[in-house]
Each structure stands twice: as structure tokens, then as C-alpha cells.
Coordinates of C-alpha atoms and ligand atoms in Angstrom, one line a residue:
X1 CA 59.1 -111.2 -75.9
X2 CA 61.2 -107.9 -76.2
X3 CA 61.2 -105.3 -74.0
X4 CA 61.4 -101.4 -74.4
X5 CA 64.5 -101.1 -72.0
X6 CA 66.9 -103.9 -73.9
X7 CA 66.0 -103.1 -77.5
X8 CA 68.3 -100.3 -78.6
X9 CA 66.7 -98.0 -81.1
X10 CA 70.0 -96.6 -82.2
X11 CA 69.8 -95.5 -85.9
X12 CA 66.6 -97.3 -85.9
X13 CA 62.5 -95.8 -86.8
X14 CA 60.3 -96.9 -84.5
X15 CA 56.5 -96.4 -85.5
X16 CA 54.5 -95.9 -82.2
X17 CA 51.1 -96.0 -81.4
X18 CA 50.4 -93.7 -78.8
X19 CA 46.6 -92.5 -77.1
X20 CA 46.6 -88.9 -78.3
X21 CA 43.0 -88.6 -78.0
X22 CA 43.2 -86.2 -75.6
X23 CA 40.1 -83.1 -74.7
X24 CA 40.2 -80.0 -76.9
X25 CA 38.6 -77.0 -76.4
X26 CA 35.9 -76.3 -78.3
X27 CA 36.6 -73.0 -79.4
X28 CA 40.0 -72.7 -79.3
X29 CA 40.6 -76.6 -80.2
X30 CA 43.9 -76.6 -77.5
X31 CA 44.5 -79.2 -75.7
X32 CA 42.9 -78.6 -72.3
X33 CA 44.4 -82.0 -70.5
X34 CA 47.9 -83.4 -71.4
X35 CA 48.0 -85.8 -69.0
X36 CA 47.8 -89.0 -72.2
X37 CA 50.9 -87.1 -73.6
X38 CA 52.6 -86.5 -70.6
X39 CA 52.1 -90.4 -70.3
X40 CA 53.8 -91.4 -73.5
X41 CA 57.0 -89.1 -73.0
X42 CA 59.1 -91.6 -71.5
X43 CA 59.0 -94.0 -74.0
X44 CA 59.9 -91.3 -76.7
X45 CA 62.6 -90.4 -74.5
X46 CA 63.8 -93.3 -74.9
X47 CA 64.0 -94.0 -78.5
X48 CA 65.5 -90.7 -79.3
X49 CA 68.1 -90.9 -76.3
X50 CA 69.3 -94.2 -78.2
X51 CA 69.7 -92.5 -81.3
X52 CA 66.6 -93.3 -83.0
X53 CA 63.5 -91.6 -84.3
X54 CA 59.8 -91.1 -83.7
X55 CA 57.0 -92.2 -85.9
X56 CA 53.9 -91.2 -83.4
X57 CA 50.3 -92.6 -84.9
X58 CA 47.2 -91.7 -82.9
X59 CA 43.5 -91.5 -82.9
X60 CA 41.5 -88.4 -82.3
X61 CA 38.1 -88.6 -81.7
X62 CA 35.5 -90.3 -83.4
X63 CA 36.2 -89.2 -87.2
X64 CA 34.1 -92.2 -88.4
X65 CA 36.3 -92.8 -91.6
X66 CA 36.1 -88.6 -92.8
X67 CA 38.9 -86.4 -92.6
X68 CA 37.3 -83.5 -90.7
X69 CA 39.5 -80.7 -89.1
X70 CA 38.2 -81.0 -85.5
X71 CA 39.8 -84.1 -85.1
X72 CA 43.0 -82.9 -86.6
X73 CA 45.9 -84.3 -84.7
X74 CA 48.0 -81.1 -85.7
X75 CA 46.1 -79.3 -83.0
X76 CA 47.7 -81.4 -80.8
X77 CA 51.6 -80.7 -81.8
X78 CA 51.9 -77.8 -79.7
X79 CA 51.2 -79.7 -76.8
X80 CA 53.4 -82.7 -77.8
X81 CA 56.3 -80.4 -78.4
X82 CA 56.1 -78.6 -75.0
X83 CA 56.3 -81.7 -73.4
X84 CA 59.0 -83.3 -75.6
X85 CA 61.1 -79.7 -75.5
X86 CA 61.6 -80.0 -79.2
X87 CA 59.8 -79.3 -82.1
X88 CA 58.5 -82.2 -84.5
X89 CA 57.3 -83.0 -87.5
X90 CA 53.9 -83.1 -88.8
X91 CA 52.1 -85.3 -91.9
X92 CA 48.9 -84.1 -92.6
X93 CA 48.0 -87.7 -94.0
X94 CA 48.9 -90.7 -92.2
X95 CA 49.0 -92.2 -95.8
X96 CA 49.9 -91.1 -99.0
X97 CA 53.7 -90.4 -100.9
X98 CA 54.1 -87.2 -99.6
X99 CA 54.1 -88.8 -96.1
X100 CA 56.4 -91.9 -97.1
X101 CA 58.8 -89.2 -98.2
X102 CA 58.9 -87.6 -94.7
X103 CA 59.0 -90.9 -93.1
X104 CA 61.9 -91.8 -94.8
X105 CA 64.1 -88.6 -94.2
X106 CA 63.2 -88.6 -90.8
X107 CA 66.5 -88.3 -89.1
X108 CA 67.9 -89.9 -85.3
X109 CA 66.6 -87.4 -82.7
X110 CA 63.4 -86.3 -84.9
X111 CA 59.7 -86.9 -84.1
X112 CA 57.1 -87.3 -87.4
X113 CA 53.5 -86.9 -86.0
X114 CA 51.4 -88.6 -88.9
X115 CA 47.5 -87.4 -88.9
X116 CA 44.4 -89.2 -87.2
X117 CA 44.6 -92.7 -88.0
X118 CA 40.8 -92.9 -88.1
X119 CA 40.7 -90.5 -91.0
X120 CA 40.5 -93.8 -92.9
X121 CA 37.9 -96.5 -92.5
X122 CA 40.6 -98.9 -92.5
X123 CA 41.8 -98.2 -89.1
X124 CA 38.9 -99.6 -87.4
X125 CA 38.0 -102.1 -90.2
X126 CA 34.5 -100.8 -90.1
X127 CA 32.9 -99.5 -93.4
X128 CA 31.4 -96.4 -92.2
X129 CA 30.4 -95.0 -96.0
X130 CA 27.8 -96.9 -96.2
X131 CA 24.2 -95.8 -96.5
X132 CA 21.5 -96.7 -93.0
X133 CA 19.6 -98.1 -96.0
X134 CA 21.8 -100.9 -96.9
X135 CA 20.8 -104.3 -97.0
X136 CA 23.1 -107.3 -95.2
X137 CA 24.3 -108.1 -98.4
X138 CA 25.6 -104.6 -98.8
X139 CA 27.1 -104.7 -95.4
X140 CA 28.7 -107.5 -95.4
X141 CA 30.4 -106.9 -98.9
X142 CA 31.5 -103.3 -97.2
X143 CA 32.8 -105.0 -94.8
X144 CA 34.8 -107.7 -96.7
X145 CA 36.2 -104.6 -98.9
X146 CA 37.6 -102.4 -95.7
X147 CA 39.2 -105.8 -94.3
X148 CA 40.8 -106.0 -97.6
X149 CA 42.3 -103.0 -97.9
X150 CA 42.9 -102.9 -94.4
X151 CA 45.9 -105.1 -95.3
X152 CA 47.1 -102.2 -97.5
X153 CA 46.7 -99.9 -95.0
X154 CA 48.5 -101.7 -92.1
X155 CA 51.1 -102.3 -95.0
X156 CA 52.2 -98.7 -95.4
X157 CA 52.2 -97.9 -92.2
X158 CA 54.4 -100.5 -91.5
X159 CA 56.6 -99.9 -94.3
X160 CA 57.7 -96.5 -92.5
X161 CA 59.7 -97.7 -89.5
X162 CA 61.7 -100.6 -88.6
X163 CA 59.8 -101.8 -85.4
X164 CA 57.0 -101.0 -83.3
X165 CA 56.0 -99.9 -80.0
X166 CA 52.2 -100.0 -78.8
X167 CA 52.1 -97.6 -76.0
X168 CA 48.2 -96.6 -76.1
X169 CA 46.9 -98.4 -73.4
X170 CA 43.2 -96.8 -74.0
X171 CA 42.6 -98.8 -77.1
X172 CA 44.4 -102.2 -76.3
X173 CA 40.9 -103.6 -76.4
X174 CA 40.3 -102.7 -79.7
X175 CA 41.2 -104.8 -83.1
X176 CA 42.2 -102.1 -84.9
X177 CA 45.1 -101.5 -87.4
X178 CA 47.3 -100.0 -85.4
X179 CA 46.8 -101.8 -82.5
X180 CA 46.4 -105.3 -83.1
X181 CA 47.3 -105.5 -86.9
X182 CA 50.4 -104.2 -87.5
X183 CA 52.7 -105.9 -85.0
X184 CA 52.5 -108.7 -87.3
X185 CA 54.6 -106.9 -90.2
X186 CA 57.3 -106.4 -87.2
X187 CA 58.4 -110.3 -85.7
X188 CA 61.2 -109.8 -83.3
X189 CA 60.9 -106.3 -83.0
X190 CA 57.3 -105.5 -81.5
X191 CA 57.1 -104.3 -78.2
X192 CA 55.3 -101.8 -75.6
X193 CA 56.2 -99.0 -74.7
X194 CA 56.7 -98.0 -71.0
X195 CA 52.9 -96.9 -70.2
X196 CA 52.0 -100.6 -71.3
X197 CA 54.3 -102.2 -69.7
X198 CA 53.6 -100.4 -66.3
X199 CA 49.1 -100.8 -67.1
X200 CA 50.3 -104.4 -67.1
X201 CA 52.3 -104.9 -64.2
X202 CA 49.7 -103.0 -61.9
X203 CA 47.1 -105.2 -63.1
X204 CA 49.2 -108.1 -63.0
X205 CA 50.2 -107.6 -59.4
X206 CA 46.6 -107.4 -58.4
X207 CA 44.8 -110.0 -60.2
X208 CA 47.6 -112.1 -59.7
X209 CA 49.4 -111.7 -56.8
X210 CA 47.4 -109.1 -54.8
X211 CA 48.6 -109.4 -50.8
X212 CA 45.8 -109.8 -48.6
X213 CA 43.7 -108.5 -47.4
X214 CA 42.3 -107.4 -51.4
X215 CA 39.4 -105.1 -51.5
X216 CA 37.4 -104.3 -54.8
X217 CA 35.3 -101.1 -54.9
X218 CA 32.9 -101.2 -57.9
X219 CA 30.8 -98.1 -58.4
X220 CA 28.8 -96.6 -61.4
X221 CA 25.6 -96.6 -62.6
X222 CA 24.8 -100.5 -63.6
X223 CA 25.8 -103.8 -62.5
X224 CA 25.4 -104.8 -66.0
X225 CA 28.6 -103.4 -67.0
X226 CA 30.4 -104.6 -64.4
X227 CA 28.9 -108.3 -63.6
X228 CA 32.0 -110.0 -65.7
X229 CA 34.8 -108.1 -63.4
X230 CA 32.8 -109.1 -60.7
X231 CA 32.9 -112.4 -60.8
X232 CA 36.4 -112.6 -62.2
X233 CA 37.2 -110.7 -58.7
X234 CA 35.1 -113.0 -56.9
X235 CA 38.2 -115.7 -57.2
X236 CA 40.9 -113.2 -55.6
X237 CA 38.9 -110.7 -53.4
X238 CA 38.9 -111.0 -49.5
X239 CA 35.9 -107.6 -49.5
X240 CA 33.6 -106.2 -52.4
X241 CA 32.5 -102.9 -51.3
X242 CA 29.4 -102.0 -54.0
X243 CA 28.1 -98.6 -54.3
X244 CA 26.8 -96.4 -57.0
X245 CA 23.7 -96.3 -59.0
X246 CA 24.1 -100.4 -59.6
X247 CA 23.6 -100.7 -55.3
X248 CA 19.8 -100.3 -55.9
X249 CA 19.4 -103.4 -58.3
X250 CA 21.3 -105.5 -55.3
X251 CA 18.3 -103.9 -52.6
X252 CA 15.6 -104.4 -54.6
X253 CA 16.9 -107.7 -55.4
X254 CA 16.9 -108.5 -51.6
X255 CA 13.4 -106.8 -51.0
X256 CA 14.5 -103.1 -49.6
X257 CA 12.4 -100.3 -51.3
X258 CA 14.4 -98.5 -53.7
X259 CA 11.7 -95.8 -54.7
X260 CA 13.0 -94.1 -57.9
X261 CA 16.7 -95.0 -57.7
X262 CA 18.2 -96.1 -60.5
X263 CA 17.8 -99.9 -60.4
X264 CA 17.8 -102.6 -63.3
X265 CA 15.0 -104.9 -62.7
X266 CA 15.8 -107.9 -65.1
X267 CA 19.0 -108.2 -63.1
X268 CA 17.8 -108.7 -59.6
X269 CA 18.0 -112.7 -60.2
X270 CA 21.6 -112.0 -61.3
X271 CA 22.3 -109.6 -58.5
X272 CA 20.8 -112.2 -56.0
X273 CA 23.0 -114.7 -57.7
X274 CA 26.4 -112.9 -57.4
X275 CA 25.5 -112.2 -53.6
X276 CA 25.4 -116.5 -53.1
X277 CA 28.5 -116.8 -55.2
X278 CA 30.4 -114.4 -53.1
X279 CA 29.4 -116.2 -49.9
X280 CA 30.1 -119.5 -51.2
X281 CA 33.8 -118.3 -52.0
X282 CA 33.9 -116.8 -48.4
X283 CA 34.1 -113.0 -50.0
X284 CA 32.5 -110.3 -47.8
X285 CA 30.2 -107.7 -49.3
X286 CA 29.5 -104.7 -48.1
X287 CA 26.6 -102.6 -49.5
X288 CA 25.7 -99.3 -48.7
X289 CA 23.4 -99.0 -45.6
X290 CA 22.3 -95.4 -46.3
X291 CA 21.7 -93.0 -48.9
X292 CA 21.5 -89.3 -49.5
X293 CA 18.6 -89.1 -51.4
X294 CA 17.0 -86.3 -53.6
X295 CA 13.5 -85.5 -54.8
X296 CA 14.4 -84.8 -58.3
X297 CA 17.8 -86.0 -60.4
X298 CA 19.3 -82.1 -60.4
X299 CA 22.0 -80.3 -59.0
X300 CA 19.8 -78.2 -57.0
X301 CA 17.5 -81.2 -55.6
X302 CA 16.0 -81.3 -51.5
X303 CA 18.0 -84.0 -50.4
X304 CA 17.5 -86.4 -47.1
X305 CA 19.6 -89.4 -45.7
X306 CA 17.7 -92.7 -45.0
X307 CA 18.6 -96.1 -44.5
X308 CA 19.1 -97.7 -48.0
X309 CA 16.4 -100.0 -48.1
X310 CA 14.1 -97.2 -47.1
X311 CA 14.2 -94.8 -50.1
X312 CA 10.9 -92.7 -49.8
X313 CA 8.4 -92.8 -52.5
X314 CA 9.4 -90.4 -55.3
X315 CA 12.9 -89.9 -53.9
X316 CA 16.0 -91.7 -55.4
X317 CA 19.1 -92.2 -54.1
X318 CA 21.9 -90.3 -55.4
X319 CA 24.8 -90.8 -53.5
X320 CA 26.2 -93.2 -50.3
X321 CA 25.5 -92.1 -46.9
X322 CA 27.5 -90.8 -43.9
X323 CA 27.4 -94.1 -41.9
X324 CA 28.4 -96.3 -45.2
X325 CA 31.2 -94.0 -46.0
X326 CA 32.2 -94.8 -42.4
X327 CA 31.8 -98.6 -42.8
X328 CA 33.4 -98.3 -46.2
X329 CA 36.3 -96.4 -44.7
X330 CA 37.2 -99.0 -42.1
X331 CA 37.6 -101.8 -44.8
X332 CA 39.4 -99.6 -47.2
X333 CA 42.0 -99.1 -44.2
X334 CA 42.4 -102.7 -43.4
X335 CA 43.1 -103.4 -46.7
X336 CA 46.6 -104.0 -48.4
X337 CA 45.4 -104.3 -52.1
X338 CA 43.0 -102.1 -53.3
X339 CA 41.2 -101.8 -56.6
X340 CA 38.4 -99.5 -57.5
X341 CA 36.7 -98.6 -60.7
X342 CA 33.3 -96.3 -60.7
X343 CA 32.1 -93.5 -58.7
X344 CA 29.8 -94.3 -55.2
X345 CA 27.4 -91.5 -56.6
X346 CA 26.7 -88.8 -58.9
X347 CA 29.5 -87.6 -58.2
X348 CA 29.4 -84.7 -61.2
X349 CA 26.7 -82.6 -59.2
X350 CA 28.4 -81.1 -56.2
X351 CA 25.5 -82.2 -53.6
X352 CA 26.4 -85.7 -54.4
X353 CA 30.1 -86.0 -54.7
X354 CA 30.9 -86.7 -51.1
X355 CA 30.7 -90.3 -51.3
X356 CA 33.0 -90.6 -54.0
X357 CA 35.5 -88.1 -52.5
X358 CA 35.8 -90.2 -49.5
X359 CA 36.4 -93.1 -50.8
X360 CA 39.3 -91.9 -53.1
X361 CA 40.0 -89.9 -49.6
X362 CA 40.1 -93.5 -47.6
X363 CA 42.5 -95.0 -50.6
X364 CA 45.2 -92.6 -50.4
X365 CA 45.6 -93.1 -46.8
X366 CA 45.3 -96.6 -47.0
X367 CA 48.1 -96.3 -49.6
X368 CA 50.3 -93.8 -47.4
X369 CA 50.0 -96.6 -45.0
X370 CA 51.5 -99.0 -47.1
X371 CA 48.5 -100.6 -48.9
X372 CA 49.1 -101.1 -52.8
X373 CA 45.7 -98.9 -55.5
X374 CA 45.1 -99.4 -58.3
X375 CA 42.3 -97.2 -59.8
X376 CA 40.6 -97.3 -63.5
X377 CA 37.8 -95.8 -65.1
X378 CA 37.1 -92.3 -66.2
X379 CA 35.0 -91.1 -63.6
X380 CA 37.0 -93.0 -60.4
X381 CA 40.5 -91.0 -62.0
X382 CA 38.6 -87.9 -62.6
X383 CA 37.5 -88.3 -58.9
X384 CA 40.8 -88.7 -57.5
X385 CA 42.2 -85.9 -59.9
X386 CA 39.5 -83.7 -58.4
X387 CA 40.9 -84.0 -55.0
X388 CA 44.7 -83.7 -56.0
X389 CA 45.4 -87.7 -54.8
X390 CA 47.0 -88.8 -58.1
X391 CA 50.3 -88.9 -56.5
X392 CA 49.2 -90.5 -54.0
X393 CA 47.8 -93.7 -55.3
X394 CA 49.9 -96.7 -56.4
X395 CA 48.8 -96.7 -59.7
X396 CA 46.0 -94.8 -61.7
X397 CA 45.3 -96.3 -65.2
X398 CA 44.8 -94.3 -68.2
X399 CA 42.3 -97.1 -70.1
X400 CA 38.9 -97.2 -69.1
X401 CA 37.5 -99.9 -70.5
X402 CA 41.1 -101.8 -71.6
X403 CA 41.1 -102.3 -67.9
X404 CA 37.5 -103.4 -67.1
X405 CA 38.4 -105.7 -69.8
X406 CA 41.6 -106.9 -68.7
X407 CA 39.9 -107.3 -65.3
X408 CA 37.2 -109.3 -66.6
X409 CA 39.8 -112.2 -67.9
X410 CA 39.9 -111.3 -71.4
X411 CA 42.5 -111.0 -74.1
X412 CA 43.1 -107.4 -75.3
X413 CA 44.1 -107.3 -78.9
X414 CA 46.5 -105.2 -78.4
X415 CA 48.2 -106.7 -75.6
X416 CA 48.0 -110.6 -77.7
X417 CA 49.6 -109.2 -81.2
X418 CA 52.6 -108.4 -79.1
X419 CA 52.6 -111.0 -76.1
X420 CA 51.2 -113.5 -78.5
Ligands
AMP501 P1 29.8 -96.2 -65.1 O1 30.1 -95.6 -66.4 O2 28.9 -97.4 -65.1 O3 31.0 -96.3 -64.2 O4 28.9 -95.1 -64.3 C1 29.2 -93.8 -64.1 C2 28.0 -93.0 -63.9 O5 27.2 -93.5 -62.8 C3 28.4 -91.6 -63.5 O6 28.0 -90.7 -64.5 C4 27.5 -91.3 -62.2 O7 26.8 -90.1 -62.2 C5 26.5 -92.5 -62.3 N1 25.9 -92.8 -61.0 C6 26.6 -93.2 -59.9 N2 25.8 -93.4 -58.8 C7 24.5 -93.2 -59.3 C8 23.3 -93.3 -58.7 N3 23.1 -93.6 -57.4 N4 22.2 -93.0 -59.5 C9 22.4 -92.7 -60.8 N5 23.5 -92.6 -61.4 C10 24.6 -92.9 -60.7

């Protein structure tokens, strides 16, 4: 396998998927974070500093197939060019003649932004023209069509540059044209770019070769979403510390009253399940032992603290407690490897934020002290972000669910076409 840093790009066109789906505003329609283009600068750099240029192909938002201008990627060259500190190019089709012209006179040192890949069905491979009404028959035929002129598609784009770099981390779990099709058209000269190749080495170090003691932190609302990285960890983990919403299935599942927390009841066997399997493989859990809990799910709730398997009739728990955030603390800080993904409350409403503050707190210093982080997952990185400890953790991923995925064991599309 090539790698970014000994493949020269001099006089070369390098097509490059990056993750430009980044927040607009609404009114405005400006980029209001720029953190996802700030991440794919390096590997630009690169290409350009060897003399070659820029073919940059993104999604925006969830066009479903239909060129619509709110998920124009031209909003988005502003932004890319004051990161870049040049100005670049922009094809307002990712397809078409007009944009094979520019793709072809694209100089060394010059960036082409081509539109929103998902502008076309064929992206995705998902025929989204099709009518609610149609029968399987119908599907399936729509279906067959956009996989055939998906080939097309991938074609083109190919047809513009002489290799590719997949630097868009946030969709590596996806099968899509641009990510898992169209290294294909490229043999001996696919590769990631520098984001990638760092997503993997974090990921790799911990599932791999974590030093010990490792410490998963799994948050968020359901333990549903998270019972296949779960017991993937349950092979390399020393401590799971649970918390979150999905705590109250694991109480209820061991008899504790959960009142009207948030708690999956066709999962307690499950939950009950994963406890054995952890003590079998000699990993220690740690669940919450107290809750702040409110009397309504609302920002401006009456709240109380009580043990966690005492939530009061009516109440629910919304966020961890003082003394588990204590508990949580002290194996957070004996910990060398650390990896958490969801929040230990709801941590959007002020009055229940604490939890998850602390925790992202606790892994900072844990890291000052040596220990190496990893953290994934919107709502854990927006955490951190809110309390300025970015810089301060080993290593925050920018793909939500590529991680969880790449967590769980599987293959990411993405990451096969080009590892094989
Ligand atoms: P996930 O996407 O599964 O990581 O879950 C994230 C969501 O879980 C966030 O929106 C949180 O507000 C929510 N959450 C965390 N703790 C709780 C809780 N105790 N009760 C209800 N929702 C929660």
C-alpha cells in the first residue's frame, strides 16, 4: 500500500475526497465551523507543495439525488480558500463537459472544487426518484438502473485526475462512489490522505496495542447502539465505565428502580448478559451509583440526586451524580489508554452537563499525565470542544459513526478499496 508522504504528486492531478459537510448557517448559509476543512489542509498542502493539483469532491448534506442550492458546496469556497490562503476553482457540476474542461486545464498549484457529489443519485447508489408507491419490482429495477450508471459516474470522475486520495474519514463507512468505488479506476496510485492515515493509527494503537491499564467510557442514550463496540472492547479493556441514558437498561436489568429514565426494556437480558461476559473476561465495570434526576425532560426541570437504583416515581434520571463522577474520576486517572464515545447525560441542557464535562475534564488530566485519548462521536467531541480540551487530548476523531464502526471490528468500505 502507498502512502501520502512517499508518492510525489509532482505534475500529477490528484482527485480527493474530502468531508466538507460542514454546519452552515441558516440564513447566511456561511460556514459556522471549519474545523472538517481545517482537517483536510495538510494533505492539500501537500499535493500542491509537490507540484501537483487539487481535485476536491465532497458531500453536503443530505441532497437526496436533487441539486438544491442549500447544499451547494460553493458556499463553502470562501471558507476553503481562507484556510488554503489561495483562491480556487469552482465547478458548479461535479459532472458534465463543462467540468471535464476545467479538470483538464487545471494547472500544478491550483485547486478545482467540483459541486456536491450527492447531487446525483449515483453517488450513494440509492435510487431516490422513485415514488413511496412503488412496488419491489419497481424498487429493485431502480436500484439495478443507479448501480448501472453508477459505473458511469465513478468513471468520469475518475477520468479527471491521475490518482486518488480518500481523506474523508466521516463517510469511510459508507459504499459510496467516491468512497469505496472509485479507488478501483486508480491501482497503484490510491491512497489516504493524512486525516485517514492519523483516524487509523489512533484507532489502531488502541484496539491493538492499547498499554494498560485501558479504560472504555461508553455514554449516550441506548445500549443498543453501542452493544457491538462493547463487546469488541470486552477482549482489550482492563475498565468499562457506563453512563448515559443506556445506564438505566443495565439497573433495571439488575432490579434497581429506574422510574421514568430512559431505559430499553427488551434489552435487559442482553444488558444482563454483557455484565457476565465482562466478568468472565476479568473486565471491571463501573456503573453509575447516583443520578441527578429531574421531574420533567426540560431545561428548567426540579432536579434531586439519589442513588441510581432509587429513581423516585415520576422522576428520570438525567445526568450522573457527584459521587459517580468521583468514582469515575479515579479510574479515568489510573488509566494509561483511554477511549470514550457518548455523553454521561443530557449534556445539551445546562442543568445536566456536569457529568459529561467531568469526564472530558478527568481525560485531559489523565492525558497531561501521560495517559494516551482517544475520543469519537459527535456529542463526546462537542463536549470536549465546549470546555476548550481539544488540545489537550491525544486524539479527537472527526467520524462518528466510521469509528463506532471501526470499533466494533468491521470493514469500512472506504478504508478496504484502498487497504484492500
Ligand atoms: P448517542 O447518540 O447514543 O451517543 O446518544 C446521545 C444522546 O444521548 C444525547 O443527545 C444525550 O442527550 C442523550 N442522553 C444521554 N444521557 C441521557 C439520559 N440519561 N437520558 C436521556 N437521554 C440521554
Amino acid at each position: 500500500m502507498i502512502t501520502i508522504d512517499s508518492y510525489s504528486f509532482k505534475g500529477k492531478k490528484a482527485i480527493v475526497r474530502v468531508d466538507f459537510n460542514v454546519p452552515l448557517d441558516k440564513k447566511t448559509l456561511e460556514v459556522t465551523d471549519d474545523t472538517r476543512i481545517r482537517g483536510a489542509v495538510p494533505t492539500i498542502k501537500k499535493i500542491l507543495g509537490d507540484g501537483g493539483a487539487v481535485i476536491l469532491m465532497s458531500h453536503l448534506g443530505r441532497p437526496d439525488g436533487t441539486p438544491q442550492d442549500k447544499y451547494s458546496l460553493r458556499h463553502v469556497v470562501p471558507a476553503i480558500e481562507k484556510n488554503l490562503g489561495q483562491k480556487i476553482k469552482f465547478a458548479a457540476d461535479c459532472m458534465g463537459e463543462e467540468t471535464k474542461k476545467m479538470a483538464a486545464g487545471l494547472k500544478p498549484g491550483e485547486v478545482l472544487l467540483l459541486e456536491n457529489l450527492r447531487f446525483y443519485e449515483e453517488e450513494e447508489g440509492k435510487p431516490y426518484s422513485l415514488p413511496e408507491t412503488a412496488s419491489e419490482e419497481e424498487k429493485k429495477e431502480a436500484k439495478a438502473r443507479v448501480k448501472e450508471s453508477q459505473k458511469n459516474f465513478v468513471k468520469q470522475l475518475a477520468s479527471y485526475a491521475d490518482c486518488y486520495v480518500n481523506d474523508a474519514f466521516g463517510t469511510a463507512h459508507r459504499a459510496h462512489a467516491s468512497t469505496a468505488l472509485i479507488a478501483a479506476h486508480f491501482p497503484g496510485n490510491s491512497m489516504f490522505g493524512y486525516l485517514i492515515e492519523s483516524e487509523l493509527k489512533a484507532m489502531d494503537k488502541v484496539l491493538k496495542s492499547p498499554t494498560k491499564p485501558f479504560t472504555a467510557i461508553m455514554g449516550g442514550a441506548k445500549v443498543s447502539d453501542k452493544i457491538l463496540i462493547i463487546e469488541n472492547l470486552l477482549d482489550r479493556v482492563d475498565n468499562l465505565i457506563i453512563g448515559g441514558g443506556m445506564t438505566y437498561t443495565f439497573i433495571c436489568a439488575q432490579g434497581g428502580k429506574v422510574g421514568k429514565s430512559i431505559c430499553e426494556t427488551d434489552k435487559l437480558e442482553l444488558a444482563n448478559q454483557l455484565l457476565e461476559k465482562a466478568k468472565a473476561k476479568g473486565v471491571k465495570v463501573y456503573l453509575p451509583v447516583d443520578a441527578v434526576n429531574a421531574d420533567a425532560f426540560d431545561a428548567n426541570a426540579n432536579t434531586q440526586i439519589t442513588p441510581i437504583d432509587s429513581t423516585p416515581d415520576g422522576w428520570m434520571g438525567l445526568d450522573i451524580g457527584p459521587k459517580t463522577i468521583a468514582k469515575f474520576r479515579e479510574v479515568i486517572l489510573e488509566s494509561k489508554t483511554i477511549l470514550w464515545n457518548g455523553p454521561m447525560g443530557v449534556f445539551e441542557m445546562d442543568k445536566f452537563a456536569a457529568g459529561t464535562s467531568e469526564i472530558a475534564k478527568a481525560i485531559a488530566e489523565a492525558t497531561q499525565r501521560g495517559a494516551f485519548s482517544l475520543v469519537g462521536g459527535g456529542d463526546s467531541v462537542a463536549a470536549v470542544n465546549k470546555n476548550h480540551l481539544a488540545d489537550k487530548i491525544s486524539f479527537v476523531s472527526t467520524g462518528g459513526g466510521a469509528m463506532l464502526e471501526y470499533m466494533e471490528g468491521k470493514e469500512l468500505p472506504g478504508i478496504k478499496a484502498i487497504r484492500g
